[in-house]
PDB file of C-alpha atoms in Angstrom:
ATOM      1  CA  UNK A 397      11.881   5.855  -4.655  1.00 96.00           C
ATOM      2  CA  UNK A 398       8.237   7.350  -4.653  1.00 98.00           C
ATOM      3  CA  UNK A 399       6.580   8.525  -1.491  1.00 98.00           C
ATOM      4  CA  UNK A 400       3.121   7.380  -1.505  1.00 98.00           C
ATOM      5  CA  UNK A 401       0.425   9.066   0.427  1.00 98.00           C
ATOM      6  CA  UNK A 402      -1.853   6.609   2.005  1.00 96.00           C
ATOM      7  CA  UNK A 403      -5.511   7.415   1.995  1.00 96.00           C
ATOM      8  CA  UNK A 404      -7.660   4.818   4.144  1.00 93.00           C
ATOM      9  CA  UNK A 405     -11.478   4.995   3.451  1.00 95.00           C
ATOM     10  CA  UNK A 406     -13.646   4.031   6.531  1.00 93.00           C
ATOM     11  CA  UNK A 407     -17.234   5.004   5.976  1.00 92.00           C
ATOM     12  CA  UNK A 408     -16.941   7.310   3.433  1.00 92.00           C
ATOM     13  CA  UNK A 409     -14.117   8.989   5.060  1.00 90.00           C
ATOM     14  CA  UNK A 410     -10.470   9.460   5.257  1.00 91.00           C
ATOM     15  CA  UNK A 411      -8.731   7.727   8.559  1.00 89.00           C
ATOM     16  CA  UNK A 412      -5.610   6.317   9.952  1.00 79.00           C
ATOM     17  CA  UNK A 413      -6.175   3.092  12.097  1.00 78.00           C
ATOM     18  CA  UNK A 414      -3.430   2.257  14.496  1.00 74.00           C
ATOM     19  CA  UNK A 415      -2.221  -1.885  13.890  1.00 64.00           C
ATOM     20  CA  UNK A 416      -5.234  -2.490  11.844  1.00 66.00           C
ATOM     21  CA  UNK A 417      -7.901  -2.109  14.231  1.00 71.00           C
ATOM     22  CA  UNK A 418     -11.039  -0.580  12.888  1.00 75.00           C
ATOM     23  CA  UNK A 419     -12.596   0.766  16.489  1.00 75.00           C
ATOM     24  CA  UNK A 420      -9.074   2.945  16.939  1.00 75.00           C
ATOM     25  CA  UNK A 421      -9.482   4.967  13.548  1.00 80.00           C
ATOM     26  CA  UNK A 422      -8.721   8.764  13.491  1.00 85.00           C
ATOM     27  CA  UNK A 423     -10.709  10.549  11.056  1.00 88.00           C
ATOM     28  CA  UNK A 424      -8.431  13.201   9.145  1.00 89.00           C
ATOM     29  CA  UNK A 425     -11.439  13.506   6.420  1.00 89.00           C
ATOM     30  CA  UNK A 426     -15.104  13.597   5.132  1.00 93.00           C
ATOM     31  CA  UNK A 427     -13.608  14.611   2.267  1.00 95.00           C
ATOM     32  CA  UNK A 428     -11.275  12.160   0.428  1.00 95.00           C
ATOM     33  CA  UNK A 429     -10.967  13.573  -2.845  1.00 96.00           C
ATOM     34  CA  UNK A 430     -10.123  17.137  -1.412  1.00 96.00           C
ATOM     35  CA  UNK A 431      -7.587  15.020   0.652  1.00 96.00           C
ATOM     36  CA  UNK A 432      -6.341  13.698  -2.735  1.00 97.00           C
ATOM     37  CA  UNK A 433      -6.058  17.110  -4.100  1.00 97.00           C
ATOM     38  CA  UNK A 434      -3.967  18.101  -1.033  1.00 96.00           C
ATOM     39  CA  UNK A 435      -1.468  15.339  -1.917  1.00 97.00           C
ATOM     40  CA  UNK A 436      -1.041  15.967  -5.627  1.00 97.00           C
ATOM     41  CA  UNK A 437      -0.417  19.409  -4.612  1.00 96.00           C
ATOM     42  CA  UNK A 438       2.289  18.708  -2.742  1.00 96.00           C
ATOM     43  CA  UNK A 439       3.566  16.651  -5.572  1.00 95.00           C
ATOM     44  CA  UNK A 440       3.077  12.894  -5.184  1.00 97.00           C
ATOM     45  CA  UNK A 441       3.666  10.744  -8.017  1.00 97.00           C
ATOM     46  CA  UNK A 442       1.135   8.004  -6.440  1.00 98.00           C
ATOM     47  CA  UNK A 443      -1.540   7.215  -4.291  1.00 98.00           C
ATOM     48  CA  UNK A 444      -2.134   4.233  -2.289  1.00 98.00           C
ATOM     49  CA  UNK A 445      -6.137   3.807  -1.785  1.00 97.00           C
ATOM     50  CA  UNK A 446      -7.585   1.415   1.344  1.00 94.00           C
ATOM     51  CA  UNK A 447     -11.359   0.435   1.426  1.00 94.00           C
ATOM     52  CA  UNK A 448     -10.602  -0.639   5.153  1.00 91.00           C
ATOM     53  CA  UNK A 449     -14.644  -1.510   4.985  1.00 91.00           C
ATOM     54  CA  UNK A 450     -14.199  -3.878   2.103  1.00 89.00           C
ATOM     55  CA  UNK A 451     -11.227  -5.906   4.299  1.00 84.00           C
ATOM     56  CA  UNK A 452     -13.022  -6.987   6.043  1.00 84.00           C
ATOM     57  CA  UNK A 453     -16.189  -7.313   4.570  1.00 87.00           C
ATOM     58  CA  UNK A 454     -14.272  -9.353   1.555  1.00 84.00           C
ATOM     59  CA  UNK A 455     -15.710  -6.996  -1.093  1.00 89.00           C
ATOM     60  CA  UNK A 456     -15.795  -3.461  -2.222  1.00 90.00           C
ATOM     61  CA  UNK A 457     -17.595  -0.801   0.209  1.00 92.00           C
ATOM     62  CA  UNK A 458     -16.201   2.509  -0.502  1.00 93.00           C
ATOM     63  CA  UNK A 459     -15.845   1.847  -4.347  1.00 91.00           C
ATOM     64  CA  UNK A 460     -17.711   5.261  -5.545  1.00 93.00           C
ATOM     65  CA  UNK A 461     -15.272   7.268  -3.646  1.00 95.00           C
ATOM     66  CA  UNK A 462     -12.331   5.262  -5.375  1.00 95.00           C
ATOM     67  CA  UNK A 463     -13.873   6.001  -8.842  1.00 95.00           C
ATOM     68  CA  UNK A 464     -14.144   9.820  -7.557  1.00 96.00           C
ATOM     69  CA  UNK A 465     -10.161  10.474  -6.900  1.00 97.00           C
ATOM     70  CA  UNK A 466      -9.238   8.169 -10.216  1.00 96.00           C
ATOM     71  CA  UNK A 467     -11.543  10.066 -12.389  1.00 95.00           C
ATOM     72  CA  UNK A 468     -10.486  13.659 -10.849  1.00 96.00           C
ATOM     73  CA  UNK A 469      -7.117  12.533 -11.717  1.00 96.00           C
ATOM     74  CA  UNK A 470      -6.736  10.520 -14.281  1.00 95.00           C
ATOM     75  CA  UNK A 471      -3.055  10.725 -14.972  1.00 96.00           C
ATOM     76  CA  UNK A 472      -2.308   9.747 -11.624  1.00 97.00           C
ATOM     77  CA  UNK A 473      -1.217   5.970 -10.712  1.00 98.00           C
ATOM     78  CA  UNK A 474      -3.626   4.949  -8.225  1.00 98.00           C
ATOM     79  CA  UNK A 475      -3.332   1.715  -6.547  1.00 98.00           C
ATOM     80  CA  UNK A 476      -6.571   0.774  -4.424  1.00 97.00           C
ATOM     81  CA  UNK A 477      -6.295  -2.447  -2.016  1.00 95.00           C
ATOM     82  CA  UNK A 478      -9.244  -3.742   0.528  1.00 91.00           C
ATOM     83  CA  UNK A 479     -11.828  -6.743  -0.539  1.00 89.00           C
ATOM     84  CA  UNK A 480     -10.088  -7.386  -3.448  1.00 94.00           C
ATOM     85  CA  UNK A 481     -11.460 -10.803  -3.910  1.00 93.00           C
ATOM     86  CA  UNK A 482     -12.774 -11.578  -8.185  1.00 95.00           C
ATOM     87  CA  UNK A 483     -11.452 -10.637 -11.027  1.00 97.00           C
ATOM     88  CA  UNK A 484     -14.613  -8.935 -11.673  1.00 96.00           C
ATOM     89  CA  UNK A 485     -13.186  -6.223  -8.720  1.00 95.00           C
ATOM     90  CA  UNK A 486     -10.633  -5.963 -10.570  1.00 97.00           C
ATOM     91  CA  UNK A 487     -12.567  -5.281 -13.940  1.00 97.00           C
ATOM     92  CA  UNK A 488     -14.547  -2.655 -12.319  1.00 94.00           C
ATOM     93  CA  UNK A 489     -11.336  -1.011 -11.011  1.00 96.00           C
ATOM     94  CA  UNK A 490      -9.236  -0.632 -14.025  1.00 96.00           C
ATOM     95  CA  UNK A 491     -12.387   0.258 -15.927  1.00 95.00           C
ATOM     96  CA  UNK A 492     -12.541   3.165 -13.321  1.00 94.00           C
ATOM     97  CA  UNK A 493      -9.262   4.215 -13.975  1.00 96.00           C
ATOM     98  CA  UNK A 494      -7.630   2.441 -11.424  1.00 97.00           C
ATOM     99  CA  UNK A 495      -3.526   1.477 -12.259  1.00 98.00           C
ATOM    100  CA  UNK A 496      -3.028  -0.971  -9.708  1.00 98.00           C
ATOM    101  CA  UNK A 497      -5.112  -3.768  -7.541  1.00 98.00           C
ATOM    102  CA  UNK A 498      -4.161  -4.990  -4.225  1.00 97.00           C
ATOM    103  CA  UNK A 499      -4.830  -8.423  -3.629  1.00 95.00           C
ATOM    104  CA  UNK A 500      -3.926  -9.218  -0.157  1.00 88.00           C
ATOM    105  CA  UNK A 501      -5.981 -11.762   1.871  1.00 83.00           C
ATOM    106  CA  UNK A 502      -6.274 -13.758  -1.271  1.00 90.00           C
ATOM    107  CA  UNK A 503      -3.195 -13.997  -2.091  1.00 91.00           C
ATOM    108  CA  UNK A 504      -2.428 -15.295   0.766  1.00 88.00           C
ATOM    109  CA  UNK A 505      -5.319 -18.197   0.791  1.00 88.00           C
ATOM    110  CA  UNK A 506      -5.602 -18.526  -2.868  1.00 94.00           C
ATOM    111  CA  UNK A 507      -1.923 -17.874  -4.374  1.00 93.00           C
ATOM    112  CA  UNK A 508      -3.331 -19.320  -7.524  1.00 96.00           C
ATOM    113  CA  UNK A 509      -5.724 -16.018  -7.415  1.00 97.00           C
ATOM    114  CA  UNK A 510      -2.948 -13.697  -8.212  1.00 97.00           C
ATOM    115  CA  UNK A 511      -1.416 -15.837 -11.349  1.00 97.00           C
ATOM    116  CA  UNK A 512      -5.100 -15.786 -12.512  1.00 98.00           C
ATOM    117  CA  UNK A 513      -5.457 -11.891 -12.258  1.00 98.00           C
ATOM    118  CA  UNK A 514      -2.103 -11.172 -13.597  1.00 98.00           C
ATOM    119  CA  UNK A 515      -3.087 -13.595 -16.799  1.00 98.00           C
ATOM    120  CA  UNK A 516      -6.302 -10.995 -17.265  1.00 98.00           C
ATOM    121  CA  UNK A 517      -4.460  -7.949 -16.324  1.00 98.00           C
ATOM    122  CA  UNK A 518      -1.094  -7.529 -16.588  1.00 98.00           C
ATOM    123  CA  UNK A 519       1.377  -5.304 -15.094  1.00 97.00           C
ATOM    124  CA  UNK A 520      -1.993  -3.976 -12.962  1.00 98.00           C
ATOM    125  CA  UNK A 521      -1.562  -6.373 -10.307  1.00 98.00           C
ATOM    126  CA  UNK A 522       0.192  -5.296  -6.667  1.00 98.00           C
ATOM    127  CA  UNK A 523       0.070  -8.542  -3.781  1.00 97.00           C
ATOM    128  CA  UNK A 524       0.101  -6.838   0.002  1.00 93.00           C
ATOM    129  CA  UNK A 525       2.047  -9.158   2.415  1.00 91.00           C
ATOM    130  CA  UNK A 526       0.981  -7.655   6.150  1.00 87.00           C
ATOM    131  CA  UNK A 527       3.423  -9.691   8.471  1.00 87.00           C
ATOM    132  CA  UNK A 528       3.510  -9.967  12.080  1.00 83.00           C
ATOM    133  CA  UNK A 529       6.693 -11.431  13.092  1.00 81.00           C
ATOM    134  CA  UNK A 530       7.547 -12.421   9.313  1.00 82.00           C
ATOM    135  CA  UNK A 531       3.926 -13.916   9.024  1.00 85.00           C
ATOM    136  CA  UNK A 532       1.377 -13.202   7.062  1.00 87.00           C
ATOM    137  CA  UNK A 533      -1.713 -11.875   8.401  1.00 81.00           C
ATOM    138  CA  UNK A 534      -5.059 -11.634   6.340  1.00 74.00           C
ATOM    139  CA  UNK A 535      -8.537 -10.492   6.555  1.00 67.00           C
ATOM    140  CA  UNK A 536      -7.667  -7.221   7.979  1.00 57.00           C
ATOM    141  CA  UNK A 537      -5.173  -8.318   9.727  1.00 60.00           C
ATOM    142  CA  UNK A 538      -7.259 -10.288  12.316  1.00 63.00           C
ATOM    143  CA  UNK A 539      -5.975 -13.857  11.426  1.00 75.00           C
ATOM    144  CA  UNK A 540      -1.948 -14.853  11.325  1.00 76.00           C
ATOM    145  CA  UNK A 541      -0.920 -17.259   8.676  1.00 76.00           C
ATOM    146  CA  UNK A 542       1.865 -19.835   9.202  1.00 83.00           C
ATOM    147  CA  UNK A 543       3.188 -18.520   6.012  1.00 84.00           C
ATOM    148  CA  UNK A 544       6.177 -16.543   5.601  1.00 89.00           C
ATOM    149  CA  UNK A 545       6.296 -13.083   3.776  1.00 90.00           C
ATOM    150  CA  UNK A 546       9.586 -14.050   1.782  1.00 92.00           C
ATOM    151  CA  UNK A 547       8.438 -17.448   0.789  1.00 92.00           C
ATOM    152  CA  UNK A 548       5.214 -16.418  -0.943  1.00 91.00           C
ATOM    153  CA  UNK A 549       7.075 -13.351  -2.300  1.00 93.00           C
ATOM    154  CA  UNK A 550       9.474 -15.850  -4.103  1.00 94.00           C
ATOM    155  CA  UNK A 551       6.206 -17.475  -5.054  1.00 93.00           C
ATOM    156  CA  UNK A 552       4.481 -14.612  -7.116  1.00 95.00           C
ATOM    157  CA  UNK A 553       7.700 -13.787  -9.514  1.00 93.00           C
ATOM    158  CA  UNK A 554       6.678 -15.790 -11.792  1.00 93.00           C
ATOM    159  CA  UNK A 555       3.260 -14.886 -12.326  1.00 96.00           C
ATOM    160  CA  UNK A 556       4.366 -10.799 -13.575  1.00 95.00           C
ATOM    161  CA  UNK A 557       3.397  -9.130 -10.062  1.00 97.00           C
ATOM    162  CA  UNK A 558       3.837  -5.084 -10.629  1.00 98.00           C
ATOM    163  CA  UNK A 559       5.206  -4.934  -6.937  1.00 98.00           C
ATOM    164  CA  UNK A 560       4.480  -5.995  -3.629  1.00 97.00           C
ATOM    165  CA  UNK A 561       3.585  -3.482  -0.849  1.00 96.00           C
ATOM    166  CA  UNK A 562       5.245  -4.905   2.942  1.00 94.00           C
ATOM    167  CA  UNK A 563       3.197  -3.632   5.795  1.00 88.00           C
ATOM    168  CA  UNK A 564       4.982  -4.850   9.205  1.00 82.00           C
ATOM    169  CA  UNK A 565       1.710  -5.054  11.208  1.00 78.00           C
ATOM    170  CA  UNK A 566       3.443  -4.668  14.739  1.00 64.00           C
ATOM    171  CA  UNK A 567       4.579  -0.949  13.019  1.00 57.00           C
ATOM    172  CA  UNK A 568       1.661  -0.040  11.358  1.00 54.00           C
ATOM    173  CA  UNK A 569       0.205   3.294  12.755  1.00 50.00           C
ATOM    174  CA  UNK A 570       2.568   3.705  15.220  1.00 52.00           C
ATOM    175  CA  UNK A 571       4.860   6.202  13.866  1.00 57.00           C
ATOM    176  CA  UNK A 572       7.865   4.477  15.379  1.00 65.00           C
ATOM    177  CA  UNK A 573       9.823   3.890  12.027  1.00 75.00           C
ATOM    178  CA  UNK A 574       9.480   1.021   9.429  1.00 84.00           C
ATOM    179  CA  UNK A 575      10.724  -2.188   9.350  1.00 87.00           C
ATOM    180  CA  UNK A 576      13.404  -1.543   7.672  1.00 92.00           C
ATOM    181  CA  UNK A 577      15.730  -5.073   8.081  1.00 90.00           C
ATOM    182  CA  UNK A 578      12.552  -6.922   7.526  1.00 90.00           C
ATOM    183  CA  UNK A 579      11.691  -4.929   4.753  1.00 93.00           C
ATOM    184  CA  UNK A 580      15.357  -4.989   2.711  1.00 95.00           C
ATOM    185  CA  UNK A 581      15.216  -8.677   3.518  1.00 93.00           C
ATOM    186  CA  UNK A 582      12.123  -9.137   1.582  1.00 93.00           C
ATOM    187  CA  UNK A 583      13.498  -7.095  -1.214  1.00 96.00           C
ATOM    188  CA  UNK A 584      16.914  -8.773  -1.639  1.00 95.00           C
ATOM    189  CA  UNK A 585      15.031 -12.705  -1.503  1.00 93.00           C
ATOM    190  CA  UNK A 586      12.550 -11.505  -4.548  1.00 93.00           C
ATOM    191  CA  UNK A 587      12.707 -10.197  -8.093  1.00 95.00           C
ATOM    192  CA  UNK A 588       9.860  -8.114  -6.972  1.00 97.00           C
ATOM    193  CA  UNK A 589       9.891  -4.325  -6.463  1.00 97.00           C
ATOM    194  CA  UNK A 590       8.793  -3.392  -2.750  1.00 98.00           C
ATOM    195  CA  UNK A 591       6.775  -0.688  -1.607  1.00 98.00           C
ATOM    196  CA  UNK A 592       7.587  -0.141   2.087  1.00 96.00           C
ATOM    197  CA  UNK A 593       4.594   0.799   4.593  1.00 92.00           C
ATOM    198  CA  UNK A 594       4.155   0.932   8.105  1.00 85.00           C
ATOM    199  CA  UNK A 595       5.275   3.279  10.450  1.00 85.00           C
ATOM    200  CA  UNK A 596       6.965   5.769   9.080  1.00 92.00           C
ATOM    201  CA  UNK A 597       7.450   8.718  11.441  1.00 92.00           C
ATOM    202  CA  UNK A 598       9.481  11.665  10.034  1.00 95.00           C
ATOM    203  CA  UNK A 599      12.301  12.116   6.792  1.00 97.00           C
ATOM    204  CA  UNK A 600      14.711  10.255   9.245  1.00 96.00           C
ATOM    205  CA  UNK A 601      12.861   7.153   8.514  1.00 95.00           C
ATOM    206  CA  UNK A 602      12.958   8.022   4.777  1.00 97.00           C
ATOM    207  CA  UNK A 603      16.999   8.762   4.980  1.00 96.00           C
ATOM    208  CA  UNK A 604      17.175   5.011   7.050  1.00 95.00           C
ATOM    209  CA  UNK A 605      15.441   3.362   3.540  1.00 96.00           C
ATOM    210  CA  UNK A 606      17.857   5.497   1.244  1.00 96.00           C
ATOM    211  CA  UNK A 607      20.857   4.129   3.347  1.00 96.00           C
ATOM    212  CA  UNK A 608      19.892   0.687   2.795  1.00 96.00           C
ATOM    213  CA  UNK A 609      21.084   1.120  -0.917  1.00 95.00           C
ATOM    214  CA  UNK A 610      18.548  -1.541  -1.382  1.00 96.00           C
ATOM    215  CA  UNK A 611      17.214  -1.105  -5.447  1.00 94.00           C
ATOM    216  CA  UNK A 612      14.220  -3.215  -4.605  1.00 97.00           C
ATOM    217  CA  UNK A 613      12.682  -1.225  -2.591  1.00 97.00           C
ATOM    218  CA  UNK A 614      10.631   1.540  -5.122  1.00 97.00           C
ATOM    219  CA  UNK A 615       8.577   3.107  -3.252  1.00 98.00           C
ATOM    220  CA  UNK A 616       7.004   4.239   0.630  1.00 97.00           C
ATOM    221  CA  UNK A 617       3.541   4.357   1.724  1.00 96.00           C
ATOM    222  CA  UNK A 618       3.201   7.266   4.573  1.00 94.00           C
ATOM    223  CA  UNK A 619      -0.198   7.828   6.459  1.00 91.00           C
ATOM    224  CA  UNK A 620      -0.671   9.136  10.021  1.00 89.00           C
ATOM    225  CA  UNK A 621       2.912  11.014   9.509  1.00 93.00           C
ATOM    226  CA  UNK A 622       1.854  13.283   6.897  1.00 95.00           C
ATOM    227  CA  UNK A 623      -1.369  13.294   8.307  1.00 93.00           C
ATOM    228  CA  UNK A 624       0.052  14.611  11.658  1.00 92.00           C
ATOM    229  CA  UNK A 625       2.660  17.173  10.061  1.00 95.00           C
ATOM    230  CA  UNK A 626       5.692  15.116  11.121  1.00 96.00           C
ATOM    231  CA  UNK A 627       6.631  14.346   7.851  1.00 97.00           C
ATOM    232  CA  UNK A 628       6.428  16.886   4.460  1.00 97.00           C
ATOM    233  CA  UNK A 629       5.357  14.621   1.490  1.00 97.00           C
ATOM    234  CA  UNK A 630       7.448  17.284  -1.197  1.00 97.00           C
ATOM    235  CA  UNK A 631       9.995  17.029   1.635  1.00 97.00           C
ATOM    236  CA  UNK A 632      10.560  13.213   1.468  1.00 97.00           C
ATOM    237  CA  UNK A 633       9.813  12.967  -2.298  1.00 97.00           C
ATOM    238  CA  UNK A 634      12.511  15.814  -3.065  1.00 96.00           C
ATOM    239  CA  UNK A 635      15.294  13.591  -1.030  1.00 96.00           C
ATOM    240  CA  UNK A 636      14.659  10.389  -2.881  1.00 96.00           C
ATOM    241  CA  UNK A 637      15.123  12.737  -5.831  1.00 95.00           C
ATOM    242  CA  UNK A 638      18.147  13.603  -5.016  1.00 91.00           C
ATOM    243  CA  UNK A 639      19.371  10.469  -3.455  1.00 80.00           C
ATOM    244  CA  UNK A 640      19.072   8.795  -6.740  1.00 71.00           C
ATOM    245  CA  UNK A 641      19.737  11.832  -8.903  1.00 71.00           C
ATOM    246  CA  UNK A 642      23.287  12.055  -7.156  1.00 63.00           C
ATOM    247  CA  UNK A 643      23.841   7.891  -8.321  1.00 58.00           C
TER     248      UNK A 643
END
């Protein structure tokens, strides 16, 4: 299991929101791509990118700072998420150096959107699910869907998704611990790897995920807890290390 630091771009800068709302942002950053180097320093194997402008505006806003970290480290899977909305996003991404899309609030409206963009570019395509109550919420989280995270999971295996990332919205920021039923739930009804994300707090909340024993689940996205010193990114990466070395 990879831990996945979690750098949100608001502005031109690096912040945590708390539950998705843009006017309670904590700027850690102006710097993103020194925050970037901090992370690979400490040995991540990933980073998880958020253009928390283009959510909402439905299109790319922080794109030149994206292009920045992925060309500073090009070795390094990067998967960006946040407007995500053509394929020709998508183009510009991957021809930036980009491993991995996000497509969230289209997936969600436009399901057919995501069998499209895995046809042009496979094995580069991630869907979000961000679920309140097992729902799926879109456009930055301010509208809930009546559709349920595990039944549009089961939709996308088909269509070659790389992995889905699970956000539990209600978690998200809080630092009170992941949704960890909800998200070994998803991963047992899907084919599809999950990448848990959402309030992860401290290595406890890592341990919890190990427990599960729960292969699906490959990876965890952690923001405001590394962020905040409660949780040690070589720390938690070093434990899933072992976790699976030992089986």
């Amino acid at each position: 299991m990879l831990i996945i630091p979690a750098i949100d771009l608001k502005d031109g800068a690096c912040v945590r929101l708390r539950q998705g709302l843009m006017d309670d942002a904590t700027v850690f950053s102006d710097d993103p791509v020194a925050m970037a180097a901090k992370w690979v320093e400490a040995g991540c194997r990933r980073l998880h990118l958020v253009d928390l402008n283009g959510a909402f505006e439905g299109q790319p806003v922080n794109g030149e700072v994206v292009t920045a970290i992925a060309r500073r480290y090009p070795d390094l899977p990067i998967q960006i998420g946040g407007g995500i909305r053509t394929l020709e996003t998508i183009e510009h991404y991957v021809r930036a150096g980009v491993s991995y899309v996000i497509i969230g609030t289209k997936a969600v409206k436009e399901p057919e959107f995501v069998t499209e963009a895995c046809r042009a570019f496979p094995g580069k395509v991630i869907v979000g699910l961000d679920a309140k109550d097992g729902f799926v919420a879109t456009d930055g989280w301010a509208e809930v869907s009546s559709v349920q995270a595990v039944d549009l999971a089961r939709r996308f295996e088909a269509d070659g998704v790389a992995a889905i990332v699970y956000t539990d919205i209600a978690k998200d920021g809080m630092m009170q611990g992941c949704n960890v039923e909800a998200t070994v739930a998803l991963a047992n009804a899907s084919r599809i790897p999950v990448i848990a994300s959402g309030g992860i707090h401290n290595i406890g909340d890592i341990q919890k995920l190990l427990d599960t024993n729960t292969p699906g689940i490959v990876g965890a996205i952690t923001g405001r807890a590394i962020y905040e010193g409660t949780l040690d990114v070589a720390e938690a990466q070093a434990l899933c290390d072992l976790k699976y070395k030992d089986e």
